[in-house]
Tab-separated table of C-alpha atoms in Angstrom:
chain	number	residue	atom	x	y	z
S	733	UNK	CA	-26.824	-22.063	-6.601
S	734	UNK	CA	-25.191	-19.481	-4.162
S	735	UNK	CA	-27.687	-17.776	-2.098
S	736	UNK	CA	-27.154	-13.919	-2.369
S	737	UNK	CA	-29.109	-12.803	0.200
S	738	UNK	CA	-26.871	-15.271	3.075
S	739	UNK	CA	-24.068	-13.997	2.112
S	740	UNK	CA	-21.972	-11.065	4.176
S	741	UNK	CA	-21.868	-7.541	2.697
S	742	UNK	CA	-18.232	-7.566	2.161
S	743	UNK	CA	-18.215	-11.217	0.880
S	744	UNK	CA	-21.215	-9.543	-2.113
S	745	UNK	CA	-19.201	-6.813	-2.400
S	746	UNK	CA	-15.599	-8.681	-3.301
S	747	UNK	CA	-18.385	-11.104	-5.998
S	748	UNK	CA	-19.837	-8.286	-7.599
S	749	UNK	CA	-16.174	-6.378	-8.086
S	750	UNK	CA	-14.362	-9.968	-9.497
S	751	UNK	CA	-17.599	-10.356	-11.920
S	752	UNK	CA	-17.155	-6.911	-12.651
S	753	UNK	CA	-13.704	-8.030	-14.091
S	754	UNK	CA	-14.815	-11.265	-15.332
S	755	UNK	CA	-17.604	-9.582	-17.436
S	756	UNK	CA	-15.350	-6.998	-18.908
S	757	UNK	CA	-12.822	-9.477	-20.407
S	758	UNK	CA	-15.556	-11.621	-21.596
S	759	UNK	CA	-17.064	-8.408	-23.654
S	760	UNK	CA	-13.376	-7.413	-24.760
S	761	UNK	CA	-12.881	-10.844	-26.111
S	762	UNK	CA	-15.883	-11.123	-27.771
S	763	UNK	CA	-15.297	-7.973	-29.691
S	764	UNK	CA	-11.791	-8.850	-30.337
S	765	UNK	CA	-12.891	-12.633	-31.627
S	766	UNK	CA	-15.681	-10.672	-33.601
S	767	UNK	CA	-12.877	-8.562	-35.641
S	768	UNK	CA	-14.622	-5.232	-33.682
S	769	UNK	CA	-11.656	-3.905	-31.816
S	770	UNK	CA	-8.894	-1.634	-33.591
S	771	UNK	CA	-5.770	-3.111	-33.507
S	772	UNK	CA	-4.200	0.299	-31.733
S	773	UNK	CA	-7.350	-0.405	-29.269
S	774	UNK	CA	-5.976	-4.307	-28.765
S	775	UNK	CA	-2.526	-2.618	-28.290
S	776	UNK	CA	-3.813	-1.294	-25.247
S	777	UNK	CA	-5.363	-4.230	-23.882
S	778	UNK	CA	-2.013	-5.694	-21.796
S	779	UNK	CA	-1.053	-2.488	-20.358
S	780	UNK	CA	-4.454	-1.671	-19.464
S	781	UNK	CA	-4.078	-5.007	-17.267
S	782	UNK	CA	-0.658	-3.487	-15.831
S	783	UNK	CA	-2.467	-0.166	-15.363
S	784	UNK	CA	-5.572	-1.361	-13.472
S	785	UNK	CA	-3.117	-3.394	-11.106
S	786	UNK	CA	-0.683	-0.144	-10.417
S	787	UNK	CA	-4.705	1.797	-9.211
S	788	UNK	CA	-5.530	-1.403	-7.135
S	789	UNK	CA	-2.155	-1.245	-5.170
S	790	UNK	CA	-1.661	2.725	-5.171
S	791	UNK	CA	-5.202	2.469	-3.585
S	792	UNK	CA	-3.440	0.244	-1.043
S	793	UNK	CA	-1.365	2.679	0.349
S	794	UNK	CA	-2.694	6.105	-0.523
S	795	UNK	CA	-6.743	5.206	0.662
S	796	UNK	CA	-6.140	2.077	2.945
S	797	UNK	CA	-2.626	3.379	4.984
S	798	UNK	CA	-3.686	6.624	4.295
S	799	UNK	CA	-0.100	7.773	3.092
S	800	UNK	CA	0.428	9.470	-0.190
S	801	UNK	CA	3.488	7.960	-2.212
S	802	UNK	CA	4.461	9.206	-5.458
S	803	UNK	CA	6.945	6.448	-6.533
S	804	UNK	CA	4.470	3.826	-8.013
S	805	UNK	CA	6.386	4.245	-10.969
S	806	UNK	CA	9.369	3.496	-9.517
S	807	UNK	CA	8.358	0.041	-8.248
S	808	UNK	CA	6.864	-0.134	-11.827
S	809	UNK	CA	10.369	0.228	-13.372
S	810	UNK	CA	12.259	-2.060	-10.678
S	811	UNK	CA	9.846	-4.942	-11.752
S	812	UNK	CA	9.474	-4.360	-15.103
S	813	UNK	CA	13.455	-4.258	-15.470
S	814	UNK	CA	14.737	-7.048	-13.144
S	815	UNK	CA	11.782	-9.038	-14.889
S	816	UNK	CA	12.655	-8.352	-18.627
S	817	UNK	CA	16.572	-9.065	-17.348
S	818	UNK	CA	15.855	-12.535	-16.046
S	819	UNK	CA	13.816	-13.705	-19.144
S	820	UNK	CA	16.484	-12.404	-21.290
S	821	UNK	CA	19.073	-14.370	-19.586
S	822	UNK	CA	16.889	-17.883	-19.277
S	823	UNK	CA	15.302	-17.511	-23.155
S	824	UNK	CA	17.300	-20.548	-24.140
S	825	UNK	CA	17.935	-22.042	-20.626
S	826	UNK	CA	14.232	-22.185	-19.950
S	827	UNK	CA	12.527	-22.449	-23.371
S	828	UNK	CA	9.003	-22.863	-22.265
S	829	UNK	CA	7.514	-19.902	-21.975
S	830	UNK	CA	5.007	-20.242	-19.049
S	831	UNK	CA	7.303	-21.343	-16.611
S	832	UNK	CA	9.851	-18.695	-17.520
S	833	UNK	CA	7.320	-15.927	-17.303
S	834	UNK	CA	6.040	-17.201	-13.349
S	835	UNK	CA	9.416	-17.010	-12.702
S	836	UNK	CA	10.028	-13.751	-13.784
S	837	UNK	CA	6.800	-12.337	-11.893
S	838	UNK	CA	8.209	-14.230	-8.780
S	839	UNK	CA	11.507	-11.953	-9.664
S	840	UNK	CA	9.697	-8.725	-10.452
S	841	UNK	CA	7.123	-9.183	-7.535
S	842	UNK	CA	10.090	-9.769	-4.770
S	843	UNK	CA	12.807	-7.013	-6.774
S	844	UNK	CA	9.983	-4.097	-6.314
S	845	UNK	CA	8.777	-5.585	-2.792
S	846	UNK	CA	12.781	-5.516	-1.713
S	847	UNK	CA	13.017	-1.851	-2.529
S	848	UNK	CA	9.904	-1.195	-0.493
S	849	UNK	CA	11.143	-2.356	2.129
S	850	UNK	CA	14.098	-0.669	1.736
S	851	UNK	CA	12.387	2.660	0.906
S	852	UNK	CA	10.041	2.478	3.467
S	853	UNK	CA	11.660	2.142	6.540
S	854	UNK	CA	13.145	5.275	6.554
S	855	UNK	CA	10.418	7.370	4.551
S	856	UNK	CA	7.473	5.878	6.447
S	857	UNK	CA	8.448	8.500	9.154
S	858	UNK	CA	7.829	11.476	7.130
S	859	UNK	CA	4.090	12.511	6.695
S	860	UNK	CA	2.371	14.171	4.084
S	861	UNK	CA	4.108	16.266	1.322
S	862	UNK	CA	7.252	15.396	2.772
S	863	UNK	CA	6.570	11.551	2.177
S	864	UNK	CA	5.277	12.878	-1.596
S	865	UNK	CA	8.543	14.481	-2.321
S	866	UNK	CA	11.040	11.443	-1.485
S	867	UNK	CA	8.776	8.839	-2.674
S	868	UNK	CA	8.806	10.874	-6.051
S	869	UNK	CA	12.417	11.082	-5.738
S	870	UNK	CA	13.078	7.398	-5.578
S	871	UNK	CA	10.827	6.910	-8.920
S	872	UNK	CA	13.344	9.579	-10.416
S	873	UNK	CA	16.380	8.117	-9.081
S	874	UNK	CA	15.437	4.551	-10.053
S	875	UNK	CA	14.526	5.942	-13.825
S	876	UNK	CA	17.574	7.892	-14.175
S	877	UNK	CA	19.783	4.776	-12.574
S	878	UNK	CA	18.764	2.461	-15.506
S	879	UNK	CA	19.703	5.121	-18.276
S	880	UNK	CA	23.204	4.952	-17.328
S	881	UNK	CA	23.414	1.229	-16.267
S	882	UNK	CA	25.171	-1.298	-18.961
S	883	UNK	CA	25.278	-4.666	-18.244
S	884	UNK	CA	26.658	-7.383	-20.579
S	885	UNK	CA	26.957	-10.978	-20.538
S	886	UNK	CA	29.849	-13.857	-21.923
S	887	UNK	CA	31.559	-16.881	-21.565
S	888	UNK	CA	33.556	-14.948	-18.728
S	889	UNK	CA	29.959	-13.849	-17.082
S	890	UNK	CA	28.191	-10.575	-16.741
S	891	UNK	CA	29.919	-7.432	-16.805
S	892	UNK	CA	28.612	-3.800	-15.148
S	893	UNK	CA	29.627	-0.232	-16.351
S	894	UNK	CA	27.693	3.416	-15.819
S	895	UNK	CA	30.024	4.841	-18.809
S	896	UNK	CA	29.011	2.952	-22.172
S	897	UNK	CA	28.243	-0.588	-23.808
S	898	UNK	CA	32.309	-1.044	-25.036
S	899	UNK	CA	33.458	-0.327	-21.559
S	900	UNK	CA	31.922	-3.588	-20.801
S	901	UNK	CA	35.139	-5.171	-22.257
S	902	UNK	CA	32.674	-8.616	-23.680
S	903	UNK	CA	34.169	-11.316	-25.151
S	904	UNK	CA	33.621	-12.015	-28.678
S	905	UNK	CA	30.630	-14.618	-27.588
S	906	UNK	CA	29.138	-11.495	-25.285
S	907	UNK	CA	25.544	-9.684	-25.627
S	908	UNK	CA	24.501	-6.975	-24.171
S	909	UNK	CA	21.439	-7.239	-22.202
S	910	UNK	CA	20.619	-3.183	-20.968
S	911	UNK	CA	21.936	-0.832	-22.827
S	912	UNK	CA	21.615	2.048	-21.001
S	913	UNK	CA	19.228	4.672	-22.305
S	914	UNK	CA	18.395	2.290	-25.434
S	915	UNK	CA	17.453	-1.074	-22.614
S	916	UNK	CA	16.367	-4.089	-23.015
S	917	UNK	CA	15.970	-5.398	-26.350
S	918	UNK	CA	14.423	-8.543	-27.393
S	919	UNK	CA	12.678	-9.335	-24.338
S	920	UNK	CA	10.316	-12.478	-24.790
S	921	UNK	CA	6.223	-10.969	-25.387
S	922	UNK	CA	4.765	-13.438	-22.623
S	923	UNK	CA	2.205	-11.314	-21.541
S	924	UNK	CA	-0.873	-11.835	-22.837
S	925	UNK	CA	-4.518	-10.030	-22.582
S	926	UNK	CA	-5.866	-13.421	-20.516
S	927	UNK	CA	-2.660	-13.414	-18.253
S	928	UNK	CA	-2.965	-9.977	-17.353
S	929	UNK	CA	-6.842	-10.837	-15.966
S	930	UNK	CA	-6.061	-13.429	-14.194
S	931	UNK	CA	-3.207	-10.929	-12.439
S	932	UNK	CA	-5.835	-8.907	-11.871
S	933	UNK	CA	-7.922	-11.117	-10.081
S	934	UNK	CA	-4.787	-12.099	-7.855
S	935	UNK	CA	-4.274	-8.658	-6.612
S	936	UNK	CA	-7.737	-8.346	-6.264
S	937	UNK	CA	-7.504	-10.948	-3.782
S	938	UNK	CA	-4.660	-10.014	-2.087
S	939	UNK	CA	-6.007	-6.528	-1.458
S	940	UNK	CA	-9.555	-7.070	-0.659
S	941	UNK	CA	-8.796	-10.155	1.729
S	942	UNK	CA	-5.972	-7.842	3.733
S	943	UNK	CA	-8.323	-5.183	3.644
S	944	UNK	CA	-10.811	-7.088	5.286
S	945	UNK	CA	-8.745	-9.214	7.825
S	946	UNK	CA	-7.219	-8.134	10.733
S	947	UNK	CA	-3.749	-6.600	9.267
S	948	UNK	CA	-6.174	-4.597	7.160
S	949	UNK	CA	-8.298	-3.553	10.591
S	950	UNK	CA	-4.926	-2.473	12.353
S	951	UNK	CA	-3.617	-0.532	8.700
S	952	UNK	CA	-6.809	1.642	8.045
S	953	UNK	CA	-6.814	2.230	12.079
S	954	UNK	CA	-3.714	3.763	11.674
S	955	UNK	CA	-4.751	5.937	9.212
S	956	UNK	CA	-7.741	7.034	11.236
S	957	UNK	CA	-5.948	7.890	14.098
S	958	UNK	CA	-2.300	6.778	14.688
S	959	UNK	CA	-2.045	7.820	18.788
S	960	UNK	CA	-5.435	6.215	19.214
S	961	UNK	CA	-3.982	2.905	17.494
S	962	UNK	CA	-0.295	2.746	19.060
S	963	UNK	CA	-2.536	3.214	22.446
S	964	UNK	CA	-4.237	-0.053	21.946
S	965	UNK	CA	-0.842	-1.877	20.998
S	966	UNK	CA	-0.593	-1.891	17.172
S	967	UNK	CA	2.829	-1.992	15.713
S	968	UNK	CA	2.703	1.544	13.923
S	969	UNK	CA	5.961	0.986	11.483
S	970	UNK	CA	4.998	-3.071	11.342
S	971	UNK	CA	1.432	-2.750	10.033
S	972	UNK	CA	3.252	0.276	7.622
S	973	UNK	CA	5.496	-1.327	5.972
S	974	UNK	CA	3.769	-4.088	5.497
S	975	UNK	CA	0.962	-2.063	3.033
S	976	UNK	CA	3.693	-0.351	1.768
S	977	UNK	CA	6.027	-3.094	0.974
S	978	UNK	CA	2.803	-5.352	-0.293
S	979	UNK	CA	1.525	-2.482	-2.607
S	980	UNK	CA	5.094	-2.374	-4.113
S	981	UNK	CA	5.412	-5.746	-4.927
S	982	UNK	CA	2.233	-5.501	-6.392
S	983	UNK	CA	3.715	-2.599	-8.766
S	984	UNK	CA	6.588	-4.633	-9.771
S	985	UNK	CA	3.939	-7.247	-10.797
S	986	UNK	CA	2.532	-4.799	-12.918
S	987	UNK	CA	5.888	-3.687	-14.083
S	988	UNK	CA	6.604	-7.444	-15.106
S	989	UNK	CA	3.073	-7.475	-17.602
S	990	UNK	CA	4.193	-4.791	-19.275
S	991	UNK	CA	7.807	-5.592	-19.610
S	992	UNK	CA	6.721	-8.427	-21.808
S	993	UNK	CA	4.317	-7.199	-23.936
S	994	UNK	CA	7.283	-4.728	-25.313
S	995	UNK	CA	9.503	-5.795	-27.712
S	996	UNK	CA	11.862	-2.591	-26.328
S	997	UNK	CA	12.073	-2.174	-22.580
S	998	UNK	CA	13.306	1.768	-21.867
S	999	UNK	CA	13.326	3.671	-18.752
S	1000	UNK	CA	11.278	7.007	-20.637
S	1001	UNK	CA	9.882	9.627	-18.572
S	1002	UNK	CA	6.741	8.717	-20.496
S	1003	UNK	CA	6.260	4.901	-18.715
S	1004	UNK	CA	8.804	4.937	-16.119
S	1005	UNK	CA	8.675	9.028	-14.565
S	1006	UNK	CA	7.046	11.422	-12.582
S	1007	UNK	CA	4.077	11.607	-14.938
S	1008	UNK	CA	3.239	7.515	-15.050
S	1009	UNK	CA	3.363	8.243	-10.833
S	1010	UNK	CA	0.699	11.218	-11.556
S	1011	UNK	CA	-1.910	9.086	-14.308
S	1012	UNK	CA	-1.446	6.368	-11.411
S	1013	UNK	CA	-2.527	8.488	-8.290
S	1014	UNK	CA	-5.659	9.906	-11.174
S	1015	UNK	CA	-7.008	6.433	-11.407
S	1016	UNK	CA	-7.109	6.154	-7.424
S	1017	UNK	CA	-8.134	9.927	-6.652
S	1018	UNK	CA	-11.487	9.801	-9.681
S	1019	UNK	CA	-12.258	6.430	-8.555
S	1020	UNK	CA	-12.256	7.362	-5.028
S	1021	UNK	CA	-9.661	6.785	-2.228
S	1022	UNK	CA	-10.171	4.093	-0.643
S	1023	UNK	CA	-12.262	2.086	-3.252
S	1024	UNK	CA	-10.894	-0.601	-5.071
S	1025	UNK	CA	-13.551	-1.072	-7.370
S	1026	UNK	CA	-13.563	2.377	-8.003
S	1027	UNK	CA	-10.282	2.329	-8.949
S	1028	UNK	CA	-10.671	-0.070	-11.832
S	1029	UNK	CA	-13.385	1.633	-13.194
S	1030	UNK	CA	-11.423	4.920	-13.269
S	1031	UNK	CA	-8.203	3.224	-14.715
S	1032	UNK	CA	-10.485	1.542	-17.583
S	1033	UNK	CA	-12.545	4.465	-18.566
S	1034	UNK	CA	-9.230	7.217	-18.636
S	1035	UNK	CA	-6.929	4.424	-20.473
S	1036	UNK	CA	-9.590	3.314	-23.223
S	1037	UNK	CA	-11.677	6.885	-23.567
S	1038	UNK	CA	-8.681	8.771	-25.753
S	1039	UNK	CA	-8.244	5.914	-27.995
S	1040	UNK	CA	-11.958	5.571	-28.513
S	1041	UNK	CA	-12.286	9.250	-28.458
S	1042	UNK	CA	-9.294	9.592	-31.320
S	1043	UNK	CA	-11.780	9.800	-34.041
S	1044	UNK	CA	-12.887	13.245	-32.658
S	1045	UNK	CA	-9.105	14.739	-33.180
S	1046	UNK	CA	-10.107	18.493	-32.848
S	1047	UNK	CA	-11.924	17.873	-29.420
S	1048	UNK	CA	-10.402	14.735	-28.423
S	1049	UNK	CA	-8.380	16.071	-25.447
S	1050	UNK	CA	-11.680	18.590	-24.254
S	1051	UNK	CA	-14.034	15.890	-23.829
S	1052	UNK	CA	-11.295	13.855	-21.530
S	1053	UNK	CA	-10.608	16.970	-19.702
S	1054	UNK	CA	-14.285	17.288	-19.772
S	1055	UNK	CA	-15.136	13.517	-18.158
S	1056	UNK	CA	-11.939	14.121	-15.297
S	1057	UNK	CA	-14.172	17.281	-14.539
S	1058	UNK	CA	-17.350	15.221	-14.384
S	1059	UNK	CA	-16.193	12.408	-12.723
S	1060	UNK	CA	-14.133	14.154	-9.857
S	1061	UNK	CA	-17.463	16.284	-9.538
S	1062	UNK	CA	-19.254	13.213	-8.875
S	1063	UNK	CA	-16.804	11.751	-6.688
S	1064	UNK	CA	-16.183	14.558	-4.406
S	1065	UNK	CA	-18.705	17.035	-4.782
S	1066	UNK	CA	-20.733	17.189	-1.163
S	1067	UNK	CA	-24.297	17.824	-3.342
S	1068	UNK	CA	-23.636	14.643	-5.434
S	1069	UNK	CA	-22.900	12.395	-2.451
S	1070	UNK	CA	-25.411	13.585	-0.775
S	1071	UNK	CA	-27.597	12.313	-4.128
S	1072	UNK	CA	-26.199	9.274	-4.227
S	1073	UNK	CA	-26.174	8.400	-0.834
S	1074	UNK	CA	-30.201	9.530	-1.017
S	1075	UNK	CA	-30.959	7.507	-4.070
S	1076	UNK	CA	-29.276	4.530	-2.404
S	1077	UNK	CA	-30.935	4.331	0.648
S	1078	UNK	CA	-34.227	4.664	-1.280
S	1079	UNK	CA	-32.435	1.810	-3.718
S	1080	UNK	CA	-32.471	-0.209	-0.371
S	1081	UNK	CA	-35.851	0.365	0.966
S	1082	UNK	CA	-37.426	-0.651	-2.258
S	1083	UNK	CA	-35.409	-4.420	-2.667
S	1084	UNK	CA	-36.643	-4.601	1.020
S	1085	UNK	CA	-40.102	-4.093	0.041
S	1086	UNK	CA	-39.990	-6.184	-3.019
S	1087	UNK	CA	-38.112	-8.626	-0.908
């Protein structure tokens, strides 16, 4: 039996938040075995997965790099749509469905890690708003890019137009695989409630173990104080994109769970636009910057409470505007963390006692 009390505080700390997640999707299963769930409310289980994992890397770069990017979404779309592409292709080429759907988180994670790359080598130099506004453009641009893209495939190969699905000239063997503003139909439903857990747990450990390591030292340094850490030697635009281009892969990953739990893939303003980048940057802000743990608690809560709330139609909407209030209150107020921060220590001195 592991000894507790041996163990570092950031080694307890990573435990308690992966049997945080390990708890919750042993309740959720038991209520869904148990015929107690709604089947809207088991709707909502996948993306919830996809959800939690967007907070978890947002949290990455907004409260560990210290940068505020509002183009989660975008990397979001990039996976989700080079994913749902490549398992439309390989459906009869690679008829298991496992395998097909590793590969197609390989192809989502790299896709959305590519274009962070890409994006962040010149937009890492901007600061601030400025960094806000052209992140949030390249969500837009990327959103409005796959309305107008058609690409078909035949005998002949694949075929690209920006004008309509019959300029694509396919033979009479062709398909189209994105239609433009209708896009991806048919897309094989791999994703599953226990898949999107274990995802979970893998960006869990990705994060928490590069927070903790020395890349992670040299990232939150910069955010501290970026003359202090190019002083000492650390690679400023290295150490950058690397969170940056890590937290977009990530996104893509999440893009890929819910690509396949959608029987229709579209790029909507609704899943794929500027307010998807805004619930995102919620989940990280109530659950505090810089907290992972936090941030799953806040994506769970605000992606479960209307659906559980949706018996009370009339006040439905007040009593989630009601616990954003309460929660940011909590979060950020100077009173309550001064509370908790009381009630902690005195949590502290009493297990020392008892101890």
């Amino acid at each position: 039996m592991i000894n507790m009390k041996k163990i570092n505080k950031t080694t307890r700390s990573n435990l308690t938040t992966y049997a945080m997640i390990l708890v919750m999707f042993l309740v959720m299963q038991t209520l869904v075995s148990t015929g107690n769930v709604s089947s809207l409310l088991q709707g909502l289980l996948v993306p919830l997965c996809a959800y939690i994992i967007l907070a978890v890397s947002l949290n990455l770069t907004v409260g560990i790099l210290g940068e505020l990017s509002l183009g989660h979404a975008g990397f979001m779309c990039v996976g989700a749509f080079s994913s749902a592409f490549f398992s439309k292709c390989m459906a009869d080429v690679i008829p298991v469905a496992g395998v097909r759907y590793f590969f197609a988180l390989c192809i989502g994670a790299a896709a959305a890690g590519l274009c962070g790359v890409l994006v962040g080598i010149p937009v890492l130099r901007l600061k601030g708003d400025y960094l806000a506004i052209v992140t949030l453009a390249f969500g837009e641009i990327i959103k409005n890019v796959m309305n107008i893209l058609f690409i078909g495939k035949d005998s002949a190969g694949f075929h690209f137009s920006t004008k309509d699905s019959r300029s694509l000239g396919l033979l009479e063997d062709g398909e189209v695989i994105i239609n433009g503003p209708q896009g991806i139909t048919g897309t094989p439903k791999d994703s599953t409630f226990l898949i999107g857990v274990i995802l979970i747990f893998v960006t869990l450990f990705i994060v928490l173990n590069l927070i903790h390591s020395r890349s992670g030292r040299a990232i939150m340094s910069i955010r501290d104080n970026r003359i202090a850490a190019e002083s000492v030697g650390i690679n400023i635009t290295k150490y950058k994109l690397m969170a940056f281009s890590i937290s977009a892969a990530l996104a893509g990953v999440a893009g890929v769970t819910y690509a396949h739990n959608l029987a229709n893939l579209t790029a909507q303003p609704k899943n794929f636009g500027y307010n998807m980048s805004i619930m995102i940057l919620v989940f990280v802000v109530l659950g505090g910057i810089g907290n992972i743990r936090g941030s799953v608690i806040a994506a769970v809560i605000l992606t479960l409470l209307p659906e559980l709330l949706r018996g009370l139609s009339d006040y439905r909407m007040l009593i989630y505007a009601v616990v954003l209030i309460a929660m940011m209150l909590f979060n950020w107020s100077p009173k309550a963390i001064e509370w908790r921060e009381k009630h902690m220590a005195r949590f502290k001195r009493n297990n020392k006692k008892e101890a």
